[in-house]
């Protein structure tokens, strides 16, 4: 349930690949699979980039947004808690990215979640809990740093 987001001016395969690679570099865990819709930005080029990174690319069936329910809910949360109430409509891309980065820090480290299995924990607290339970089964990234909050 870790939240990632980045501001782009267009929805393209190149931007989708850039975003995927940024997530790989920033995530405090390995990315094993990516689930996407059928959008043109997640084309064969995107699938090829996933294969190069040893990531499984799973595509939802057409017109089945419920398969991406957690992502759709995350989009709604960003819109309701970050965009609609806190942003002015004329931000530069740099200002928008700065504010989005601030929100994601709050979302991942301070905002308590009520979703299934979260039990009021932040995503960071949930990650620490999961690692502690599964530590003997894991291949942890070398640069993984867990923050107790």
mmCIF file of N, CA and C in Angstrom:
data_model
loop_
_atom_site.group_PDB
_atom_site.id
_atom_site.type_symbol
_atom_site.label_atom_id
_atom_site.label_comp_id
_atom_site.label_asym_id
_atom_site.label_seq_id
_atom_site.Cartn_x
_atom_site.Cartn_y
_atom_site.Cartn_z
ATOM 1 N N UNK A 1 0.806 -1.198 0.000
ATOM 2 C CA UNK A 1 0.000 0.000 0.000
ATOM 3 C C UNK A 1 0.848 1.261 0.000
ATOM 4 N N UNK A 2 2.101 1.140 -0.329
ATOM 5 C CA UNK A 2 3.002 2.276 -0.359
ATOM 6 C C UNK A 2 2.627 3.160 -1.527
ATOM 7 N N UNK A 3 2.538 4.474 -1.297
ATOM 8 C CA UNK A 3 2.134 5.395 -2.354
ATOM 9 C C UNK A 3 3.306 6.000 -3.095
ATOM 10 N N UNK A 4 3.226 5.988 -4.419
ATOM 11 C CA UNK A 4 4.192 6.646 -5.294
ATOM 12 C C UNK A 4 3.408 7.496 -6.278
ATOM 13 N N UNK A 5 3.955 8.634 -6.655
ATOM 14 C CA UNK A 5 3.336 9.476 -7.684
ATOM 15 C C UNK A 5 4.385 10.447 -8.205
ATOM 16 N N UNK A 6 4.182 10.888 -9.429
ATOM 17 C CA UNK A 6 5.088 11.854 -10.028
ATOM 18 C C UNK A 6 4.298 12.661 -11.047
ATOM 19 N N UNK A 7 4.651 13.924 -11.204
ATOM 20 C CA UNK A 7 3.975 14.808 -12.145
ATOM 21 C C UNK A 7 4.634 14.702 -13.513
ATOM 22 N N UNK A 8 3.820 14.469 -14.524
ATOM 23 C CA UNK A 8 4.269 14.463 -15.919
ATOM 24 C C UNK A 8 3.331 15.350 -16.726
ATOM 25 N N UNK A 9 3.837 15.887 -17.842
ATOM 26 C CA UNK A 9 2.992 16.736 -18.674
ATOM 27 C C UNK A 9 2.122 15.927 -19.638
ATOM 28 N N UNK A 10 2.530 14.674 -19.912
ATOM 29 C CA UNK A 10 1.750 13.826 -20.825
ATOM 30 C C UNK A 10 1.828 12.383 -20.359
ATOM 31 N N UNK A 11 0.867 11.600 -20.807
ATOM 32 C CA UNK A 11 0.816 10.181 -20.488
ATOM 33 C C UNK A 11 1.388 9.411 -21.683
ATOM 34 N N UNK A 12 2.675 9.027 -21.589
ATOM 35 C CA UNK A 12 3.348 8.343 -22.685
ATOM 36 C C UNK A 12 4.062 7.099 -22.164
ATOM 37 N N UNK A 13 4.443 6.233 -23.098
ATOM 38 C CA UNK A 13 5.200 5.036 -22.717
ATOM 39 C C UNK A 13 6.528 5.431 -22.079
ATOM 40 N N UNK A 14 7.189 6.436 -22.642
ATOM 41 C CA UNK A 14 8.477 6.876 -22.086
ATOM 42 C C UNK A 14 8.311 7.359 -20.645
ATOM 43 N N UNK A 15 7.243 8.103 -20.369
ATOM 44 C CA UNK A 15 7.000 8.578 -19.004
ATOM 45 C C UNK A 15 6.641 7.418 -18.070
ATOM 46 N N UNK A 16 5.859 6.455 -18.561
ATOM 47 C CA UNK A 16 5.515 5.283 -17.744
ATOM 48 C C UNK A 16 6.776 4.504 -17.378
ATOM 49 N N UNK A 17 7.684 4.346 -18.335
ATOM 50 C CA UNK A 17 8.944 3.645 -18.079
ATOM 51 C C UNK A 17 9.806 4.434 -17.098
ATOM 52 N N UNK A 18 9.869 5.746 -17.279
ATOM 53 C CA UNK A 18 10.629 6.594 -16.352
ATOM 54 C C UNK A 18 10.080 6.459 -14.930
ATOM 55 N N UNK A 19 8.759 6.486 -14.802
ATOM 56 C CA UNK A 19 8.126 6.361 -13.492
ATOM 57 C C UNK A 19 8.422 4.995 -12.868
ATOM 58 N N UNK A 20 8.322 3.934 -13.664
ATOM 59 C CA UNK A 20 8.625 2.599 -13.157
ATOM 60 C C UNK A 20 10.055 2.537 -12.631
ATOM 61 N N UNK A 21 10.987 3.074 -13.384
ATOM 62 C CA UNK A 21 12.397 3.025 -12.965
ATOM 63 C C UNK A 21 12.642 3.889 -11.729
ATOM 64 N N UNK A 22 11.920 4.985 -11.618
ATOM 65 C CA UNK A 22 12.052 5.809 -10.411
ATOM 66 C C UNK A 22 11.531 5.055 -9.190
ATOM 67 N N UNK A 23 10.420 4.362 -9.352
ATOM 68 C CA UNK A 23 9.873 3.565 -8.243
ATOM 69 C C UNK A 23 10.877 2.491 -7.830
ATOM 70 N N UNK A 24 11.469 1.818 -8.805
ATOM 71 C CA UNK A 24 12.452 0.773 -8.500
ATOM 72 C C UNK A 24 13.588 1.351 -7.651
ATOM 73 N N UNK A 25 14.040 2.534 -8.007
ATOM 74 C CA UNK A 25 15.134 3.159 -7.273
ATOM 75 C C UNK A 25 14.754 3.670 -5.903
ATOM 76 N N UNK A 26 13.487 4.027 -5.699
ATOM 77 C CA UNK A 26 13.084 4.651 -4.440
ATOM 78 C C UNK A 26 12.383 3.708 -3.475
ATOM 79 N N UNK A 27 11.828 2.620 -3.975
ATOM 80 C CA UNK A 27 11.049 1.729 -3.109
ATOM 81 C C UNK A 27 11.935 1.060 -2.062
ATOM 82 N N UNK A 28 11.452 0.970 -0.840
ATOM 83 C CA UNK A 28 12.228 0.286 0.200
ATOM 84 C C UNK A 28 12.038 -1.232 0.144
ATOM 85 N N UNK A 29 11.632 -1.740 -1.008
ATOM 86 C CA UNK A 29 11.413 -3.170 -1.218
ATOM 87 C C UNK A 29 11.556 -3.442 -2.708
ATOM 88 N N UNK A 30 11.744 -4.711 -3.063
ATOM 89 C CA UNK A 30 11.843 -5.079 -4.472
ATOM 90 C C UNK A 30 10.468 -5.038 -5.126
ATOM 91 N N UNK A 31 10.420 -4.593 -6.367
ATOM 92 C CA UNK A 31 9.188 -4.600 -7.158
ATOM 93 C C UNK A 31 9.203 -5.894 -7.966
ATOM 94 N N UNK A 32 8.242 -6.760 -7.716
ATOM 95 C CA UNK A 32 8.191 -8.051 -8.397
ATOM 96 C C UNK A 32 7.227 -8.042 -9.574
ATOM 97 N N UNK A 33 6.166 -7.245 -9.479
ATOM 98 C CA UNK A 33 5.154 -7.201 -10.534
ATOM 99 C C UNK A 33 4.515 -5.822 -10.560
ATOM 100 N N UNK A 34 4.023 -5.458 -11.730
ATOM 101 C CA UNK A 34 3.289 -4.208 -11.910
ATOM 102 C C UNK A 34 1.990 -4.534 -12.633
ATOM 103 N N UNK A 35 0.877 -4.090 -12.070
ATOM 104 C CA UNK A 35 -0.429 -4.287 -12.696
ATOM 105 C C UNK A 35 -0.857 -2.958 -13.305
ATOM 106 N N UNK A 36 -1.255 -2.992 -14.567
ATOM 107 C CA UNK A 36 -1.687 -1.776 -15.252
ATOM 108 C C UNK A 36 -3.007 -2.009 -15.973
ATOM 109 N N UNK A 37 -3.584 -0.914 -16.416
ATOM 110 C CA UNK A 37 -4.757 -1.008 -17.270
ATOM 111 C C UNK A 37 -4.295 -1.238 -18.712
ATOM 112 N N UNK A 38 -5.167 -1.022 -19.661
ATOM 113 C CA UNK A 38 -4.845 -1.272 -21.068
ATOM 114 C C UNK A 38 -4.459 0.011 -21.806
ATOM 115 N N UNK A 39 -4.080 1.053 -21.088
ATOM 116 C CA UNK A 39 -3.741 2.332 -21.705
ATOM 117 C C UNK A 39 -2.577 2.235 -22.682
ATOM 118 N N UNK A 40 -2.575 3.146 -23.628
ATOM 119 C CA UNK A 40 -1.540 3.123 -24.663
ATOM 120 C C UNK A 40 -0.151 3.380 -24.093
ATOM 121 N N UNK A 41 -0.066 4.040 -22.923
ATOM 122 C CA UNK A 41 1.242 4.324 -22.329
ATOM 123 C C UNK A 41 1.903 3.060 -21.779
ATOM 124 N N UNK A 42 1.141 2.003 -21.581
ATOM 125 C CA UNK A 42 1.707 0.742 -21.109
ATOM 126 C C UNK A 42 1.720 -0.256 -22.274
ATOM 127 N N UNK A 43 2.410 0.123 -23.296
ATOM 128 C CA UNK A 43 2.492 -0.617 -24.544
ATOM 129 C C UNK A 43 3.523 -1.731 -24.471
ATOM 130 N N UNK A 44 3.814 -2.317 -25.610
ATOM 131 C CA UNK A 44 4.854 -3.349 -25.698
ATOM 132 C C UNK A 44 6.195 -2.797 -25.217
ATOM 133 N N UNK A 45 6.438 -1.525 -25.469
ATOM 134 C CA UNK A 45 7.677 -0.888 -25.021
ATOM 135 C C UNK A 45 7.775 -0.929 -23.491
ATOM 136 N N UNK A 46 6.658 -0.678 -22.807
ATOM 137 C CA UNK A 46 6.630 -0.730 -21.344
ATOM 138 C C UNK A 46 6.848 -2.157 -20.854
ATOM 139 N N UNK A 47 6.176 -3.112 -21.485
ATOM 140 C CA UNK A 47 6.340 -4.519 -21.113
ATOM 141 C C UNK A 47 7.788 -4.952 -21.283
ATOM 142 N N UNK A 48 8.415 -4.524 -22.361
ATOM 143 C CA UNK A 48 9.828 -4.848 -22.602
ATOM 144 C C UNK A 48 10.707 -4.266 -21.490
ATOM 145 N N UNK A 49 10.438 -3.030 -21.092
ATOM 146 C CA UNK A 49 11.209 -2.398 -20.013
ATOM 147 C C UNK A 49 11.010 -3.165 -18.702
ATOM 148 N N UNK A 50 9.799 -3.653 -18.448
ATOM 149 C CA UNK A 50 9.552 -4.465 -17.249
ATOM 150 C C UNK A 50 10.394 -5.732 -17.287
ATOM 151 N N UNK A 51 10.425 -6.388 -18.438
ATOM 152 C CA UNK A 51 11.223 -7.609 -18.572
ATOM 153 C C UNK A 51 12.703 -7.329 -18.323
ATOM 154 N N UNK A 52 13.193 -6.192 -18.810
ATOM 155 C CA UNK A 52 14.595 -5.819 -18.592
ATOM 156 C C UNK A 52 14.895 -5.643 -17.109
ATOM 157 N N UNK A 53 13.897 -5.236 -16.343
ATOM 158 C CA UNK A 53 14.056 -5.031 -14.895
ATOM 159 C C UNK A 53 13.672 -6.274 -14.089
ATOM 160 N N UNK A 54 13.332 -7.364 -14.797
ATOM 161 C CA UNK A 54 12.906 -8.613 -14.167
ATOM 162 C C UNK A 54 11.628 -8.424 -13.342
ATOM 163 N N UNK A 55 10.681 -7.684 -13.918
ATOM 164 C CA UNK A 55 9.402 -7.403 -13.279
ATOM 165 C C UNK A 55 8.293 -7.965 -14.164
ATOM 166 N N UNK A 56 7.358 -8.655 -13.554
ATOM 167 C CA UNK A 56 6.206 -9.191 -14.267
ATOM 168 C C UNK A 56 5.220 -8.061 -14.544
ATOM 169 N N UNK A 57 4.794 -7.897 -15.794
ATOM 170 C CA UNK A 57 3.800 -6.887 -16.161
ATOM 171 C C UNK A 57 2.460 -7.589 -16.341
ATOM 172 N N UNK A 58 1.513 -7.293 -15.458
ATOM 173 C CA UNK A 58 0.175 -7.874 -15.505
ATOM 174 C C UNK A 58 -0.784 -6.800 -16.002
ATOM 175 N N UNK A 59 -1.526 -7.105 -17.057
ATOM 176 C CA UNK A 59 -2.476 -6.140 -17.618
ATOM 177 C C UNK A 59 -3.896 -6.552 -17.248
ATOM 178 N N UNK A 60 -4.662 -5.589 -16.759
ATOM 179 C CA UNK A 60 -6.065 -5.838 -16.443
ATOM 180 C C UNK A 60 -6.852 -6.103 -17.716
ATOM 181 N N UNK A 61 -7.918 -6.857 -17.573
ATOM 182 C CA UNK A 61 -8.835 -7.007 -18.702
ATOM 183 C C UNK A 61 -9.486 -5.655 -18.981
ATOM 184 N N UNK A 62 -9.913 -5.450 -20.198
ATOM 185 C CA UNK A 62 -10.554 -4.205 -20.601
ATOM 186 C C UNK A 62 -11.813 -3.974 -19.756
ATOM 187 N N UNK A 63 -12.004 -2.721 -19.345
ATOM 188 C CA UNK A 63 -13.176 -2.276 -18.578
ATOM 189 C C UNK A 63 -13.358 -3.031 -17.261
ATOM 190 N N UNK A 64 -12.262 -3.295 -16.556
ATOM 191 C CA UNK A 64 -12.340 -3.934 -15.236
ATOM 192 C C UNK A 64 -11.490 -3.159 -14.225
ATOM 193 N N UNK A 65 -11.904 -1.926 -13.902
ATOM 194 C CA UNK A 65 -11.120 -1.127 -12.952
ATOM 195 C C UNK A 65 -11.069 -1.748 -11.561
ATOM 196 N N UNK A 66 -11.980 -2.663 -11.252
ATOM 197 C CA UNK A 66 -11.948 -3.291 -9.919
ATOM 198 C C UNK A 66 -10.670 -4.101 -9.706
ATOM 199 N N UNK A 67 -10.010 -4.521 -10.788
ATOM 200 C CA UNK A 67 -8.752 -5.245 -10.651
ATOM 201 C C UNK A 67 -7.634 -4.341 -10.148
ATOM 202 N N UNK A 68 -7.837 -3.059 -10.261
ATOM 203 C CA UNK A 68 -6.859 -2.076 -9.790
ATOM 204 C C UNK A 68 -7.454 -1.258 -8.648
ATOM 205 N N UNK A 69 -8.286 -1.885 -7.835
ATOM 206 C CA UNK A 69 -9.039 -1.171 -6.808
ATOM 207 C C UNK A 69 -8.189 -0.351 -5.860
ATOM 208 N N UNK A 70 -7.064 -0.903 -5.407
ATOM 209 C CA UNK A 70 -6.211 -0.165 -4.467
ATOM 210 C C UNK A 70 -5.597 1.057 -5.141
ATOM 211 N N UNK A 71 -5.214 0.902 -6.413
ATOM 212 C CA UNK A 71 -4.645 2.041 -7.140
ATOM 213 C C UNK A 71 -5.716 3.098 -7.386
ATOM 214 N N UNK A 72 -6.918 2.668 -7.780
ATOM 215 C CA UNK A 72 -8.005 3.624 -8.001
ATOM 216 C C UNK A 72 -8.316 4.379 -6.705
ATOM 217 N N UNK A 73 -8.306 3.696 -5.572
ATOM 218 C CA UNK A 73 -8.565 4.350 -4.288
ATOM 219 C C UNK A 73 -7.440 5.313 -3.939
ATOM 220 N N UNK A 74 -6.201 4.940 -4.248
ATOM 221 C CA UNK A 74 -5.069 5.834 -4.013
ATOM 222 C C UNK A 74 -5.220 7.101 -4.858
ATOM 223 N N UNK A 75 -5.600 6.950 -6.121
ATOM 224 C CA UNK A 75 -5.818 8.125 -6.979
ATOM 225 C C UNK A 75 -6.875 9.042 -6.368
ATOM 226 N N UNK A 76 -7.959 8.453 -5.876
ATOM 227 C CA UNK A 76 -9.015 9.251 -5.253
ATOM 228 C C UNK A 76 -8.497 9.973 -4.006
ATOM 229 N N UNK A 77 -7.708 9.283 -3.194
ATOM 230 C CA UNK A 77 -7.143 9.894 -1.990
ATOM 231 C C UNK A 77 -6.258 11.078 -2.354
ATOM 232 N N UNK A 78 -5.403 10.914 -3.352
ATOM 233 C CA UNK A 78 -4.529 12.014 -3.784
ATOM 234 C C UNK A 78 -5.381 13.186 -4.259
ATOM 235 N N UNK A 79 -6.417 12.908 -5.039
ATOM 236 C CA UNK A 79 -7.277 13.989 -5.528
ATOM 237 C C UNK A 79 -7.998 14.693 -4.379
ATOM 238 N N UNK A 80 -8.557 13.929 -3.452
ATOM 239 C CA UNK A 80 -9.340 14.525 -2.373
ATOM 240 C C UNK A 80 -8.480 15.207 -1.311
ATOM 241 N N UNK A 81 -7.350 14.620 -0.965
ATOM 242 C CA UNK A 81 -6.569 15.138 0.149
ATOM 243 C C UNK A 81 -5.420 16.037 -0.278
ATOM 244 N N UNK A 82 -5.061 15.990 -1.549
ATOM 245 C CA UNK A 82 -3.901 16.760 -1.991
ATOM 246 C C UNK A 82 -4.286 17.756 -3.083
ATOM 247 N N UNK A 83 -4.940 17.300 -4.105
ATOM 248 C CA UNK A 83 -5.208 18.171 -5.251
ATOM 249 C C UNK A 83 -6.376 19.126 -5.030
ATOM 250 N N UNK A 84 -7.540 18.593 -4.734
ATOM 251 C CA UNK A 84 -8.734 19.433 -4.674
ATOM 252 C C UNK A 84 -8.689 20.466 -3.554
ATOM 253 N N UNK A 85 -8.215 20.074 -2.402
ATOM 254 C CA UNK A 85 -8.319 20.960 -1.249
ATOM 255 C C UNK A 85 -7.087 21.810 -1.002
ATOM 256 N N UNK A 86 -5.945 21.416 -1.484
ATOM 257 C CA UNK A 86 -4.720 22.104 -1.106
ATOM 258 C C UNK A 86 -3.987 22.754 -2.272
ATOM 259 N N UNK A 87 -4.420 22.516 -3.481
ATOM 260 C CA UNK A 87 -3.669 23.022 -4.616
ATOM 261 C C UNK A 87 -4.438 24.115 -5.335
ATOM 262 N N UNK A 88 -3.705 25.051 -5.828
ATOM 263 C CA UNK A 88 -4.285 26.035 -6.730
ATOM 264 C C UNK A 88 -4.168 25.478 -8.139
ATOM 265 N N UNK A 89 -5.034 25.887 -9.016
ATOM 266 C CA UNK A 89 -5.082 25.285 -10.351
ATOM 267 C C UNK A 89 -3.930 25.693 -11.254
ATOM 268 N N UNK A 90 -3.169 26.689 -10.893
ATOM 269 C CA UNK A 90 -2.128 27.193 -11.794
ATOM 270 C C UNK A 90 -0.710 26.975 -11.261
ATOM 271 N N UNK A 91 -0.451 25.807 -10.712
ATOM 272 C CA UNK A 91 0.893 25.512 -10.232
ATOM 273 C C UNK A 91 1.803 25.133 -11.394
ATOM 274 N N UNK A 92 3.065 25.477 -11.287
ATOM 275 C CA UNK A 92 4.031 24.995 -12.269
ATOM 276 C C UNK A 92 4.254 23.506 -12.001
ATOM 277 N N UNK A 93 4.768 22.760 -12.968
ATOM 278 C CA UNK A 93 5.061 21.345 -12.712
ATOM 279 C C UNK A 93 6.005 21.142 -11.523
ATOM 280 N N UNK A 94 6.953 22.039 -11.352
ATOM 281 C CA UNK A 94 7.885 21.931 -10.229
ATOM 282 C C UNK A 94 7.177 22.135 -8.892
ATOM 283 N N UNK A 95 6.279 23.118 -8.832
ATOM 284 C CA UNK A 95 5.519 23.356 -7.603
ATOM 285 C C UNK A 95 4.587 22.178 -7.317
ATOM 286 N N UNK A 96 3.942 21.675 -8.363
ATOM 287 C CA UNK A 96 3.040 20.534 -8.197
ATOM 288 C C UNK A 96 3.803 19.317 -7.693
ATOM 289 N N UNK A 97 4.985 19.052 -8.246
ATOM 290 C CA UNK A 97 5.778 17.907 -7.810
ATOM 291 C C UNK A 97 6.226 18.082 -6.368
ATOM 292 N N UNK A 98 6.615 19.287 -5.997
ATOM 293 C CA UNK A 98 7.025 19.547 -4.617
ATOM 294 C C UNK A 98 5.879 19.241 -3.651
ATOM 295 N N UNK A 99 4.687 19.731 -3.955
ATOM 296 C CA UNK A 99 3.546 19.505 -3.073
ATOM 297 C C UNK A 99 3.151 18.033 -3.036
ATOM 298 N N UNK A 100 3.229 17.364 -4.187
ATOM 299 C CA UNK A 100 2.918 15.948 -4.238
ATOM 300 C C UNK A 100 3.928 15.147 -3.407
ATOM 301 N N UNK A 101 5.191 15.501 -3.480
ATOM 302 C CA UNK A 101 6.230 14.835 -2.689
ATOM 303 C C UNK A 101 5.964 15.014 -1.195
ATOM 304 N N UNK A 102 5.563 16.209 -0.796
ATOM 305 C CA UNK A 102 5.229 16.459 0.611
ATOM 306 C C UNK A 102 4.052 15.587 1.045
ATOM 307 N N UNK A 103 3.030 15.511 0.198
ATOM 308 C CA UNK A 103 1.857 14.698 0.530
ATOM 309 C C UNK A 103 2.235 13.223 0.649
ATOM 310 N N UNK A 104 3.075 12.727 -0.262
ATOM 311 C CA UNK A 104 3.457 11.311 -0.226
ATOM 312 C C UNK A 104 4.246 10.970 1.038
ATOM 313 N N UNK A 105 5.064 11.886 1.505
ATOM 314 C CA UNK A 105 5.775 11.665 2.767
ATOM 315 C C UNK A 105 4.766 11.527 3.905
ATOM 316 N N UNK A 106 3.771 12.398 3.927
ATOM 317 C CA UNK A 106 2.702 12.305 4.926
ATOM 318 C C UNK A 106 1.938 10.987 4.757
ATOM 319 N N UNK A 107 1.571 10.655 3.531
ATOM 320 C CA UNK A 107 0.773 9.462 3.237
ATOM 321 C C UNK A 107 1.486 8.183 3.685
ATOM 322 N N UNK A 108 2.762 8.068 3.401
ATOM 323 C CA UNK A 108 3.498 6.835 3.686
ATOM 324 C C UNK A 108 3.998 6.728 5.123
ATOM 325 N N UNK A 109 4.237 7.863 5.789
ATOM 326 C CA UNK A 109 4.869 7.822 7.111
ATOM 327 C C UNK A 109 3.998 8.336 8.253
ATOM 328 N N UNK A 110 2.952 9.086 7.984
ATOM 329 C CA UNK A 110 2.155 9.690 9.061
ATOM 330 C C UNK A 110 0.664 9.379 8.996
ATOM 331 N N UNK A 111 0.128 9.176 7.811
ATOM 332 C CA UNK A 111 -1.323 8.981 7.644
ATOM 333 C C UNK A 111 -1.685 7.537 7.991
ATOM 334 N N UNK A 112 -2.536 7.373 8.988
ATOM 335 C CA UNK A 112 -2.979 6.045 9.408
ATOM 336 C C UNK A 112 -4.075 5.569 8.463
ATOM 337 N N UNK A 113 -3.952 4.318 7.994
ATOM 338 C CA UNK A 113 -4.860 3.771 6.989
ATOM 339 C C UNK A 113 -5.833 2.787 7.616
ATOM 340 N N UNK A 114 -7.057 2.796 7.099
ATOM 341 C CA UNK A 114 -8.098 1.917 7.611
ATOM 342 C C UNK A 114 -8.402 0.761 6.665
ATOM 343 N N UNK A 115 -7.642 0.610 5.584
ATOM 344 C CA UNK A 115 -7.878 -0.457 4.616
ATOM 345 C C UNK A 115 -7.713 -1.835 5.231
ATOM 346 N N UNK A 116 -8.194 -2.837 4.505
ATOM 347 C CA UNK A 116 -8.140 -4.216 4.959
ATOM 348 C C UNK A 116 -6.716 -4.611 5.329
ATOM 349 N N UNK A 117 -6.544 -5.063 6.558
ATOM 350 C CA UNK A 117 -5.244 -5.516 7.023
ATOM 351 C C UNK A 117 -4.322 -4.419 7.528
ATOM 352 N N UNK A 118 -4.718 -3.168 7.375
ATOM 353 C CA UNK A 118 -3.851 -2.069 7.814
ATOM 354 C C UNK A 118 -4.029 -1.760 9.296
ATOM 355 N N UNK A 119 -5.216 -1.951 9.819
ATOM 356 C CA UNK A 119 -5.498 -1.788 11.252
ATOM 357 C C UNK A 119 -5.001 -0.462 11.822
ATOM 358 N N UNK A 120 -5.164 0.608 11.063
ATOM 359 C CA UNK A 120 -4.797 1.929 11.554
ATOM 360 C C UNK A 120 -3.315 2.242 11.490
ATOM 361 N N UNK A 121 -2.531 1.393 10.843
ATOM 362 C CA UNK A 121 -1.096 1.635 10.721
ATOM 363 C C UNK A 121 -0.805 2.478 9.482
ATOM 364 N N UNK A 122 0.334 3.142 9.501
ATOM 365 C CA UNK A 122 0.816 3.836 8.307
ATOM 366 C C UNK A 122 1.420 2.781 7.375
ATOM 367 N N UNK A 123 1.592 3.089 6.081
ATOM 368 C CA UNK A 123 2.273 2.128 5.207
ATOM 369 C C UNK A 123 3.667 1.763 5.721
ATOM 370 N N UNK A 124 4.390 2.708 6.281
ATOM 371 C CA UNK A 124 5.715 2.403 6.817
ATOM 372 C C UNK A 124 5.618 1.448 8.004
ATOM 373 N N UNK A 125 4.676 1.673 8.899
ATOM 374 C CA UNK A 125 4.497 0.763 10.029
ATOM 375 C C UNK A 125 4.099 -0.632 9.549
ATOM 376 N N UNK A 126 3.261 -0.684 8.530
ATOM 377 C CA UNK A 126 2.835 -1.972 7.976
ATOM 378 C C UNK A 126 4.021 -2.693 7.333
ATOM 379 N N UNK A 127 4.874 -1.940 6.644
ATOM 380 C CA UNK A 127 6.059 -2.527 6.025
ATOM 381 C C UNK A 127 7.002 -3.094 7.094
ATOM 382 N N UNK A 128 7.233 -2.337 8.151
ATOM 383 C CA UNK A 128 8.092 -2.811 9.246
ATOM 384 C C UNK A 128 7.503 -4.077 9.860
ATOM 385 N N UNK A 129 6.207 -4.077 10.093
ATOM 386 C CA UNK A 129 5.531 -5.256 10.657
ATOM 387 C C UNK A 129 5.703 -6.455 9.739
ATOM 388 N N UNK A 130 5.464 -6.260 8.448
ATOM 389 C CA UNK A 130 5.560 -7.351 7.487
ATOM 390 C C UNK A 130 6.987 -7.900 7.421
ATOM 391 N N UNK A 131 7.976 -7.010 7.398
ATOM 392 C CA UNK A 131 9.374 -7.450 7.356
ATOM 393 C C UNK A 131 9.705 -8.257 8.608
ATOM 394 N N UNK A 132 9.279 -7.790 9.771
ATOM 395 C CA UNK A 132 9.565 -8.501 11.016
ATOM 396 C C UNK A 132 8.951 -9.902 11.023
ATOM 397 N N UNK A 133 7.775 -10.045 10.460
ATOM 398 C CA UNK A 133 7.116 -11.354 10.401
ATOM 399 C C UNK A 133 7.792 -12.265 9.387
ATOM 400 N N UNK A 134 8.262 -11.698 8.274
ATOM 401 C CA UNK A 134 8.778 -12.489 7.154
ATOM 402 C C UNK A 134 10.286 -12.406 6.969
ATOM 403 N N UNK A 135 11.003 -11.957 7.958
ATOM 404 C CA UNK A 135 12.426 -11.659 7.810
ATOM 405 C C UNK A 135 13.238 -12.858 7.318
ATOM 406 N N UNK A 136 12.885 -14.044 7.706
ATOM 407 C CA UNK A 136 13.684 -15.206 7.318
ATOM 408 C C UNK A 136 13.407 -15.652 5.889
ATOM 409 N N UNK A 137 12.344 -15.152 5.271
ATOM 410 C CA UNK A 137 12.001 -15.534 3.900
ATOM 411 C C UNK A 137 12.430 -14.493 2.888
ATOM 412 N N UNK A 138 12.989 -13.401 3.344
ATOM 413 C CA UNK A 138 13.182 -12.246 2.477
ATOM 414 C C UNK A 138 14.554 -12.146 1.853
ATOM 415 N N UNK A 139 14.550 -11.534 0.698
ATOM 416 C CA UNK A 139 15.766 -11.012 0.077
ATOM 417 C C UNK A 139 15.574 -9.506 0.113
ATOM 418 N N UNK A 140 16.147 -8.834 1.098
ATOM 419 C CA UNK A 140 15.927 -7.409 1.314
ATOM 420 C C UNK A 140 16.913 -6.605 0.471
ATOM 421 N N UNK A 141 16.416 -5.521 -0.116
ATOM 422 C CA UNK A 141 17.297 -4.643 -0.874
ATOM 423 C C UNK A 141 18.409 -4.139 0.036
ATOM 424 N N UNK A 142 19.588 -4.013 -0.508
ATOM 425 C CA UNK A 142 20.740 -3.573 0.290
ATOM 426 C C UNK A 142 20.558 -2.168 0.843
ATOM 427 N N UNK A 143 19.860 -1.304 0.100
ATOM 428 C CA UNK A 143 19.719 0.085 0.535
ATOM 429 C C UNK A 143 18.428 0.318 1.307
ATOM 430 N N UNK A 144 17.795 -0.740 1.764
ATOM 431 C CA UNK A 144 16.512 -0.601 2.462
ATOM 432 C C UNK A 144 16.733 0.014 3.839
ATOM 433 N N UNK A 145 16.028 1.090 4.096
ATOM 434 C CA UNK A 145 16.086 1.754 5.392
ATOM 435 C C UNK A 145 14.656 1.859 5.894
ATOM 436 N N UNK A 146 14.373 1.273 7.023
ATOM 437 C CA UNK A 146 13.046 1.349 7.609
ATOM 438 C C UNK A 146 13.073 2.401 8.713
ATOM 439 N N UNK A 147 12.078 3.260 8.699
ATOM 440 C CA UNK A 147 12.000 4.330 9.681
ATOM 441 C C UNK A 147 10.909 4.009 10.686
ATOM 442 N N UNK A 148 11.254 3.963 11.937
ATOM 443 C CA UNK A 148 10.247 3.803 12.972
ATOM 444 C C UNK A 148 9.606 5.150 13.220
ATOM 445 N N UNK A 149 8.301 5.154 13.233
ATOM 446 C CA UNK A 149 7.608 6.431 13.464
ATOM 447 C C UNK A 149 6.728 6.373 14.676
#
